[in-house]
């Protein structure tokens, strides 16, 4: 009998694996609907949707394995990272989806949220002031006008599957929509800066590296308290706090 494996779980959603089926349980039905719509529109491999009912989405497992995980070593070759970069470029060049996504947040509102979060990180003693101040300065470069692209919105390294050097699929599309393409590239390479050149080679066009680094800082600053409050460890080696320390 297949065992039930908890892939990830917190108060907003949980993902379970039963054999070759993934079950995503989400408190927000709109996120499930948005995920199914995004996968239908995306011009890259995505999981097969098996069925959808209120609060639950069932998808088939993808062949291959992820390129790695944040805080761990990469399991993919430089060629596989470049192939991922090419797939991301294909997504970004696709016709725009109808609505903004996680990567398309208003710059003014995002700056205000970042300033509030930086203040809480320091006043609550989560991070030292010099670390927060330096990374807030680095993050400023991401707060600029950008041309909308079809973005995944949560393109973590463990959301991209490869078989050898071929991308077999991208999962977890609930944050997809119109957004800043460099947000996706930064999320994908967070904690794996050594593969950024390979990703950009596959992506096929020059990108502003200062903006990529800015998104590394900005994303890390915004999620650290949430991760701690939901049972994750951003202080683990190679994770978000180490990403911030690398900017000093």
Rosetta silent file (secondary structure, phi, psi, omega in degrees, C-alpha in Angstrom):
SEQUENCE: XXXXXXXXXXXXXXXXXXXXXXXXXXXXXXXXXXXXXXXXXXXXXXXXXXXXXXXXXXXXXXXXXXXXXXXXXXXXXXXXXXXXXXXXXXXXXXXXXXXXXXXXXXXXXXXXXXXXXXXXXXXXXXXXXXXXXXXXXXXXXXXXXXXXXXXXXXXXXXXXXXXXXXXXXXXXXXXXXXXXXXXXXXXXXXXXXXXXXXXXXXXXXXXXXXXXXXXXXXXXXXXXXXXXXXXXXXXXXXXXXXXXXXXX
SCORE:     score description
SCORE:     0.000 S_00000001
   1 L     0.000  136.423  177.690    0.000    0.000    0.000 S_00000001
   2 L   -67.099  139.450  176.520    1.275    3.483   -0.857 S_00000001
   3 L   -87.058  156.218  174.079    2.147    5.614    2.141 S_00000001
   4 E   -91.138  120.290  179.400    0.944    9.176    2.616 S_00000001
   5 E  -111.192  127.960  176.010    3.914   11.536    2.595 S_00000001
   6 E   -83.033  114.037 -179.554    3.579   15.120    3.779 S_00000001
   7 E   -79.754  -50.137  175.639    5.536   17.230    1.294 S_00000001
   8 E  -155.568  146.431  179.829    4.863   20.586    2.961 S_00000001
   9 E  -153.498  135.140  170.734    2.257   21.769    5.435 S_00000001
  10 L  -154.092 -171.579 -169.854    1.362   24.989    7.219 S_00000001
  11 L   -69.040  -18.744 -178.166   -1.764   26.854    8.262 S_00000001
  12 L   -92.278  -35.897 -176.352   -2.643   28.024    4.730 S_00000001
  13 E  -160.505  163.120  176.164   -2.131   24.862    2.694 S_00000001
  14 E  -143.126  145.093  176.184   -0.706   21.344    2.692 S_00000001
  15 E  -122.343  127.602 -179.569    0.640   19.108   -0.044 S_00000001
  16 E  -118.308  149.720  173.288    0.546   15.325    0.311 S_00000001
  17 E  -118.601  128.155  175.597    1.957   12.596   -1.915 S_00000001
  18 E  -125.697  102.059 -175.463    0.227    9.228   -2.252 S_00000001
  19 L    62.486 -121.521 -179.646    2.096    7.047   -4.722 S_00000001
  20 L  -100.720   20.579 -179.924    2.203    8.967   -8.004 S_00000001
  21 E  -120.811  132.789  173.385   -0.506   11.441   -7.003 S_00000001
  22 E  -103.648  134.179  177.633   -0.011   14.806   -5.298 S_00000001
  23 E  -116.488  117.323  177.024   -2.900   16.255   -3.300 S_00000001
  24 E  -104.469  119.861  177.812   -2.822   19.969   -2.558 S_00000001
  25 E  -105.640  120.549 -173.602   -5.244   21.093    0.129 S_00000001
  26 E  -128.860  132.045  178.785   -5.690   24.871    0.170 S_00000001
  27 L   -67.085  -20.322 -178.496   -7.840   26.993    2.461 S_00000001
  28 L  -109.539  103.798 -178.801   -8.325   29.446   -0.415 S_00000001
  29 H   -60.229  -30.439 -179.290  -10.240   27.869   -3.298 S_00000001
  30 H   -62.346  -32.585  178.347   -9.358   30.863   -5.479 S_00000001
  31 H   -67.782  -38.905  177.322   -5.690   29.861   -5.324 S_00000001
  32 H   -64.142  -44.942  179.102   -6.514   26.384   -6.608 S_00000001
  33 H   -61.015  -43.014  179.918   -8.586   27.848   -9.434 S_00000001
  34 H   -64.743  -36.854 -179.802   -5.790   30.276  -10.313 S_00000001
  35 H   -65.282  -45.210 -179.838   -3.237   27.449  -10.313 S_00000001
  36 H   -63.265  -41.776  179.531   -5.256   25.305  -12.727 S_00000001
  37 H   -64.299  -42.675 -179.352   -5.793   28.275  -15.049 S_00000001
  38 H   -63.933  -41.563  179.618   -2.094   29.192  -14.999 S_00000001
  39 H   -64.516  -34.262  178.510   -1.002   25.641  -15.810 S_00000001
  40 H   -67.976  -30.568 -177.465   -3.411   25.580  -18.755 S_00000001
  41 H   -89.198  -26.633 -172.606   -1.905   28.798  -20.127 S_00000001
  42 L   -67.598  133.105 -178.803    1.796   28.141  -19.423 S_00000001
  43 L   -88.843   31.735  179.112    3.857   27.086  -22.497 S_00000001
  44 L  -130.247  161.210 -179.852    6.108   24.837  -20.396 S_00000001
  45 L   -61.399  135.386  177.652    5.598   21.302  -19.037 S_00000001
  46 E  -135.412  163.305  179.408    3.259   21.182  -16.026 S_00000001
  47 L   -65.818  148.730  174.015    1.715   18.344  -13.999 S_00000001
  48 L   -71.085  128.745  175.726   -1.387   16.626  -15.338 S_00000001
  49 E   -80.738  118.472 -178.592   -4.476   17.706  -13.422 S_00000001
  50 E   -85.884  -44.658  174.594   -6.276   14.513  -12.364 S_00000001
  51 E  -166.641  163.020 -179.990   -9.231   16.120  -10.632 S_00000001
  52 E  -142.114  128.092  175.543  -10.256   19.191   -8.695 S_00000001
  53 E  -132.948  165.829 -179.526  -12.822   19.489   -5.917 S_00000001
  54 L   -49.703  121.218  176.819  -13.454   22.231   -3.352 S_00000001
  55 L    76.721   -2.028 -178.405  -10.215   22.855   -1.446 S_00000001
  56 E  -135.135  134.932  174.173   -8.300   19.960   -3.081 S_00000001
  57 E  -123.523  126.449  178.221   -6.291   19.689   -6.312 S_00000001
  58 E  -108.350  127.070  178.496   -4.935   16.315   -7.453 S_00000001
  59 E  -130.830  155.831  178.030   -2.064   16.211   -9.942 S_00000001
  60 E   -79.525  149.737  175.871    0.125   13.468  -11.346 S_00000001
  61 L   -66.904  149.950  177.679    3.766   13.182  -10.315 S_00000001
  62 L   -93.578  149.029  174.181    6.362   14.454  -12.756 S_00000001
  63 L   -70.544  157.156  178.699    9.220   12.313  -14.072 S_00000001
  64 L    86.388 -157.046 -178.992   12.734   13.095  -12.877 S_00000001
  65 E  -146.724  168.470  179.797   13.668   15.045   -9.793 S_00000001
  66 E   -73.954  162.614  178.801   14.116   18.616   -8.688 S_00000001
  67 L   -71.470   -8.956 -178.994   17.344   20.500   -9.273 S_00000001
  68 L   146.850 -155.826  177.803   17.868   20.594   -5.516 S_00000001
  69 L  -150.686  158.951  175.941   16.540   22.570   -2.587 S_00000001
  70 L   -64.930  130.152 -178.493   17.332   25.745   -0.706 S_00000001
  71 L    88.611   -0.747  179.213   19.997   24.990    1.869 S_00000001
  72 L  -129.274  171.550 -179.872   21.121   21.830    0.083 S_00000001
  73 L   -73.011  155.295  174.056   23.403   20.908   -2.806 S_00000001
  74 L   -75.588  141.305  176.174   22.225   21.018   -6.393 S_00000001
  75 L  -101.246    1.950 -176.525   21.486   17.636   -7.953 S_00000001
  76 L  -110.125  158.215  178.723   21.577   19.009  -11.504 S_00000001
  77 L   -81.109  164.387  172.467   24.347   19.724  -13.977 S_00000001
  78 H   -55.134  -34.670  178.288   25.133   23.208  -15.338 S_00000001
  79 H   -65.500  -37.557  177.555   23.411   22.092  -18.552 S_00000001
  80 H   -66.555  -39.427  176.565   20.254   21.277  -16.594 S_00000001
  81 H   -63.563  -40.184  177.641   20.338   24.711  -14.970 S_00000001
  82 H   -64.976  -38.749  177.241   20.700   26.270  -18.416 S_00000001
  83 H   -62.622  -37.894  176.063   17.732   24.205  -19.650 S_00000001
  84 H   -64.145  -41.021  176.963   15.715   25.573  -16.746 S_00000001
  85 H   -59.629  -40.128  178.577   16.745   29.081  -17.755 S_00000001
  86 H   -65.800  -38.776  178.070   15.485   28.419  -21.294 S_00000001
  87 H   -65.745  -39.744  178.309   12.145   27.148  -19.943 S_00000001
  88 H   -63.875  -41.283  178.560   11.777   30.239  -17.771 S_00000001
  89 H   -62.670  -39.491  178.404   12.454   32.475  -20.774 S_00000001
  90 H   -61.268  -41.195  177.000    9.773   30.611  -22.751 S_00000001
  91 H   -63.420  -47.401 -176.372    7.310   31.304  -19.951 S_00000001
  92 H   -65.175  -26.162  179.871    8.253   34.978  -19.719 S_00000001
  93 L   -86.404   -5.850 -176.224    7.817   35.417  -23.484 S_00000001
  94 L   -74.149  160.585  174.412    4.318   33.905  -23.489 S_00000001
  95 L   -55.093  144.035 -174.636    1.122   35.978  -23.800 S_00000001
  96 L   -67.233  139.334  170.127    0.233   37.615  -20.500 S_00000001
  97 L   -70.850  168.106 -170.767   -2.247   35.927  -18.169 S_00000001
  98 L   -72.130  -26.159 -170.494   -5.237   38.071  -17.191 S_00000001
  99 L  -125.132  156.500  173.632   -4.291   39.037  -13.620 S_00000001
 100 E   -64.918  152.391  176.712   -1.229   40.175  -11.624 S_00000001
 101 L  -117.368 -167.050 -179.302    0.601   37.513   -9.633 S_00000001
 102 H   -59.493  -33.134 -179.868    2.926   37.411   -6.640 S_00000001
 103 H   -81.655    1.852 -175.839    5.739   38.850   -8.782 S_00000001
 104 H  -115.552   26.289 -179.267    3.528   41.756   -9.853 S_00000001
 105 L   -67.667  146.685  179.313    2.929   43.554   -6.585 S_00000001
 106 L   -57.610  131.739 -174.245    2.724   47.336   -6.640 S_00000001
 107 H   -63.601  -40.799 -179.392    6.183   48.815   -6.089 S_00000001
 108 H   -65.133  -45.906  179.426    5.014   51.509   -3.656 S_00000001
 109 H   -65.154  -37.801  179.379    3.046   49.027   -1.553 S_00000001
 110 H   -64.883  -41.349  178.281    5.947   46.565   -1.669 S_00000001
 111 H   -62.873  -41.442  178.751    8.398   49.204   -0.429 S_00000001
 112 H   -65.010  -42.043  177.503    6.086   50.074    2.465 S_00000001
 113 H   -62.644  -40.933  179.948    5.705   46.385    3.371 S_00000001
 114 H   -63.892  -44.485  179.354    9.474   45.937    3.227 S_00000001
 115 H   -62.307  -41.586  177.997   10.122   48.905    5.513 S_00000001
 116 H   -63.424  -42.061 -178.501    7.573   47.624    8.035 S_00000001
 117 H   -67.804  -39.570  177.180    9.074   44.145    7.951 S_00000001
 118 H   -60.659  -41.936  178.919   12.624   45.452    8.391 S_00000001
 119 H   -61.906  -42.713 -179.629   11.512   47.403   11.453 S_00000001
 120 H   -68.070  -37.686  178.945    9.895   44.301   12.972 S_00000001
 121 H   -60.085  -36.963 -178.679   12.946   42.146   12.283 S_00000001
 122 H   -81.137  -50.090 -175.935   15.098   44.562   14.277 S_00000001
 123 H   -65.151  -30.373  178.441   12.694   45.533   17.088 S_00000001
 124 L   -88.151    0.875  177.129   11.772   41.883   17.730 S_00000001
 125 L    71.145   23.150  179.983   15.440   40.864   17.801 S_00000001
 126 L   -74.491  -42.274 -179.467   15.128   38.442   14.889 S_00000001
 127 L  -136.482  152.341  176.669   18.111   39.876   13.000 S_00000001
 128 L   -68.366  150.359 -174.140   20.826   42.413   13.834 S_00000001
 129 H   -61.348  -39.778 -176.886   20.244   45.966   12.660 S_00000001
 130 H   -66.004  -34.964  178.288   23.359   46.159   10.460 S_00000001
 131 H   -67.112  -43.562  179.569   22.335   43.038    8.528 S_00000001
 132 H   -66.544  -45.470 -177.869   18.823   44.359    7.941 S_00000001
 133 H   -61.389  -45.032 -179.628   20.009   47.865    7.016 S_00000001
 134 H   -62.388  -45.486 -177.831   22.544   46.631    4.478 S_00000001
 135 H   -72.226  -28.447  173.335   20.076   44.302    2.785 S_00000001
 136 H   -64.310  -36.578  176.597   17.376   46.976    2.745 S_00000001
 137 H   -65.638  -43.869  178.629   19.859   49.111    0.792 S_00000001
 138 H   -62.726  -40.653 -176.145   20.568   46.262   -1.627 S_00000001
 139 H   -64.298  -22.450 -176.683   16.825   45.581   -2.044 S_00000001
 140 H   -55.515  -33.273 -177.098   16.180   49.120   -3.266 S_00000001
 141 H   -64.391  -21.753  179.125   17.355   48.189   -6.782 S_00000001
 142 H   -80.130  -16.624 -175.095   14.352   45.852   -7.196 S_00000001
 143 L   -90.466   73.730 -175.793   11.881   48.676   -6.523 S_00000001
 144 L  -145.297  166.028  176.833   11.780   50.076  -10.049 S_00000001
 145 L   -62.963  147.542  178.680    9.462   50.047  -13.073 S_00000001
 146 L  -144.819  155.857  178.476    9.351   46.744  -14.952 S_00000001
 147 L   -88.037  125.681 -176.922    7.711   45.356  -18.077 S_00000001
 148 E   -60.091  140.749  174.997    5.028   42.751  -17.218 S_00000001
 149 E  -134.680  165.485  172.815    5.776   39.131  -18.108 S_00000001
 150 E   -76.007  106.798 -175.320    4.028   35.809  -17.540 S_00000001
 151 E  -113.030  151.082  176.640    5.612   34.890  -14.205 S_00000001
 152 L   -75.467  -41.748  174.760    5.379   31.803  -12.010 S_00000001
 153 L    88.749  -15.287  176.598    5.569   33.875   -8.839 S_00000001
 154 L  -151.347   51.713 -169.684    7.046   31.167   -6.574 S_00000001
 155 L   -82.748   60.337  176.510    9.741   29.590   -8.732 S_00000001
 156 L   -68.207  156.064 -175.975   11.711   27.914   -5.977 S_00000001
 157 H   -57.375  -34.464 -177.719   14.384   25.440   -7.032 S_00000001
 158 H   -85.040   11.585  171.944   12.317   22.485   -5.802 S_00000001
 159 H  -100.575   -0.832 -179.675    9.424   23.480   -8.063 S_00000001
 160 E  -115.228  122.867 -178.734   11.407   22.652  -11.225 S_00000001
 161 E  -105.381  141.325  176.763   11.846   18.997  -12.233 S_00000001
 162 E  -133.048  152.482  171.740   14.479   17.672  -14.630 S_00000001
 163 E  -124.686  105.414 -169.914   15.314   14.278  -16.070 S_00000001
 164 L    68.652 -119.998 -179.898   18.979   14.381  -16.991 S_00000001
 165 L  -108.864   17.799 -178.324   19.389   17.747  -18.685 S_00000001
 166 E  -113.073  133.344  175.893   15.735   18.111  -19.760 S_00000001
 167 E   -75.421  122.391 -178.311   13.070   20.048  -17.869 S_00000001
 168 E  -100.925  -13.198  177.360   10.126   17.683  -17.330 S_00000001
 169 E   168.464  160.095  176.805    7.825   20.057  -15.506 S_00000001
 170 E  -127.803  132.821 -175.305    7.226   22.984  -13.175 S_00000001
 171 L  -112.376  173.819  172.436    4.831   22.709  -10.225 S_00000001
 172 L    61.141   76.505 -174.339    2.983   25.000   -7.766 S_00000001
 173 L  -103.429   17.400 -173.612    1.423   27.722   -9.928 S_00000001
 174 L   -68.606  -17.893 -179.490   -0.890   29.335   -7.357 S_00000001
 175 L  -104.110   10.884 -175.136    1.097   32.611   -7.360 S_00000001
 176 L   -71.463  157.961  178.022    1.366   32.907  -11.165 S_00000001
 177 E   155.140 -170.592  176.552    0.331   35.983  -13.118 S_00000001
 178 E   -66.146  136.362 -179.839    1.684   39.170  -14.613 S_00000001
 179 E  -173.521 -172.022 -178.679    4.879   40.253  -12.886 S_00000001
 180 E   -82.099  117.946 -177.589    8.555   41.139  -12.897 S_00000001
 181 H   -58.421  -34.805 -177.044   10.536   38.500  -14.804 S_00000001
 182 H   -70.897  -20.603  173.466   13.624   39.073  -12.658 S_00000001
 183 H   -62.687  -44.539  177.643   11.648   38.096   -9.557 S_00000001
 184 H   -61.823  -46.973 -178.930   11.299   34.591  -11.006 S_00000001
 185 H   -61.850  -38.756  179.912   15.000   34.363  -11.896 S_00000001
 186 H   -69.638  -42.685  178.847   15.992   35.555   -8.430 S_00000001
 187 H   -61.184  -41.697 -177.976   13.632   33.150   -6.658 S_00000001
 188 H   -65.332  -36.086 -176.285   14.939   30.256   -8.723 S_00000001
 189 H   -99.260    4.866  179.562   18.609   30.982   -7.958 S_00000001
 190 L   -56.147  124.264 -179.956   18.145   32.013   -4.302 S_00000001
 191 L    79.343   -1.679  178.692   20.891   30.324   -2.285 S_00000001
 192 L  -132.917   52.033 -177.071   22.486   28.914   -5.451 S_00000001
 193 H   -58.151  -25.895 -176.562   24.297   31.965   -6.804 S_00000001
 194 H   -66.693  -16.562  179.822   26.951   29.708   -8.311 S_00000001
 195 H  -103.951    4.546 -177.524   24.462   28.608  -11.000 S_00000001
 196 H   -60.539  -42.454  179.872   23.193   32.062  -11.938 S_00000001
 197 H   -61.151  -38.926  179.000   25.492   32.317  -14.982 S_00000001
 198 H   -65.564  -42.348  179.362   24.226   28.949  -16.278 S_00000001
 199 H   -62.309  -44.297 -179.328   20.604   30.017  -15.849 S_00000001
 200 H   -66.471  -35.926  175.212   21.237   33.302  -17.674 S_00000001
 201 H   -58.135  -46.648  177.886   23.023   31.424  -20.485 S_00000001
 202 H   -68.556  -33.916 -179.707   19.904   29.331  -20.991 S_00000001
 203 H   -63.656  -35.286  168.364   17.655   32.364  -20.566 S_00000001
 204 L    87.262   13.637  176.631   19.367   33.835  -23.587 S_00000001
 205 L  -153.768  155.860  178.239   19.458   37.549  -22.820 S_00000001
 206 L   -67.608  143.754  174.855   21.310   39.919  -20.546 S_00000001
 207 L  -129.791  159.425  179.499   19.697   40.669  -17.192 S_00000001
 208 L   -81.337  105.198 -176.508   20.461   43.272  -14.537 S_00000001
 209 H   -65.060  -30.419  177.450   22.435   41.329  -11.919 S_00000001
 210 H   -63.916  -34.678  177.949   22.000   44.107   -9.359 S_00000001
 211 H   -72.262  -39.096  175.268   18.240   43.622   -9.574 S_00000001
 212 H   -57.448  -48.978  179.844   18.610   39.854   -9.177 S_00000001
 213 H   -63.864  -35.930  178.044   20.680   40.398   -6.037 S_00000001
 214 H   -62.773  -41.997  177.877   18.189   42.977   -4.843 S_00000001
 215 H   -66.571  -33.892  174.839   15.362   40.455   -5.124 S_00000001
 216 H   -57.553  -47.437 -179.986   17.424   37.919   -3.151 S_00000001
 217 H   -66.940  -45.812 -175.649   17.634   40.412   -0.295 S_00000001
 218 H   -63.559  -48.798 -179.612   14.060   41.649   -0.608 S_00000001
 219 H   -60.470  -43.053 -178.568   12.476   38.199   -0.751 S_00000001
 220 H   -64.726  -44.276  179.195   14.555   36.969    2.183 S_00000001
 221 H   -60.140  -38.322 -175.592   13.736   39.966    4.367 S_00000001
 222 H   -74.947  -26.125 -171.697   10.011   39.568    3.718 S_00000001
 223 H  -102.855  -10.942 -171.513    9.728   35.847    4.462 S_00000001
 224 H   -60.548  -48.790 -179.076   11.978   35.239    7.479 S_00000001
 225 H   -64.156  -41.037  178.921    9.408   35.981   10.203 S_00000001
 226 H   -60.566  -43.472  179.887    6.709   34.042    8.310 S_00000001
 227 H   -61.351  -45.480  179.271    9.004   31.031    7.999 S_00000001
 228 H   -61.008  -44.753 -177.147    9.828   31.060   11.708 S_00000001
 229 H   -67.814  -21.218 -178.361    6.161   31.411   12.675 S_00000001
 230 L  -108.086   17.890  170.934    5.193   28.458   10.439 S_00000001
 231 L    86.676   11.461  176.469    7.837   26.026   11.653 S_00000001
 232 L   -99.096  166.998 -174.511   10.522   26.489    8.994 S_00000001
 233 L  -122.885   90.926  178.037   14.154   27.408    9.654 S_00000001
 234 L   -72.117   -8.272  178.684   15.516   30.346    7.639 S_00000001
 235 L   -89.398   -3.884  178.552   18.659   30.222    9.830 S_00000001
 236 L   -63.592  150.589 -178.846   19.682   26.792    8.467 S_00000001
 237 L   -53.757  131.736  177.594   22.934   26.757    6.457 S_00000001
 238 L    83.425   -2.159 -177.570   22.448   28.101    2.942 S_00000001
 239 L   -94.413 -161.320 -166.100   18.958   29.440    3.623 S_00000001
 240 H   -57.096  -41.470 -178.282   17.526   32.961    3.803 S_00000001
 241 H   -67.322  -37.790  174.972   19.651   34.359    6.638 S_00000001
 242 H   -65.306  -34.542  174.944   22.837   33.139    4.964 S_00000001
 243 H   -59.829  -44.367  178.276   21.625   34.795    1.741 S_00000001
 244 H   -65.153  -41.594 -179.232   21.381   38.083    3.647 S_00000001
 245 H   -63.073  -30.415 -178.729   24.795   37.596    5.244 S_00000001
 246 L   -68.388  -14.351  178.495   26.353   37.109    1.818 S_00000001
 247 L   -86.000  -10.221 -179.909   25.489   40.736    0.972 S_00000001
 248 L   -76.633    0.000    0.000   27.706   42.112    3.778 S_00000001
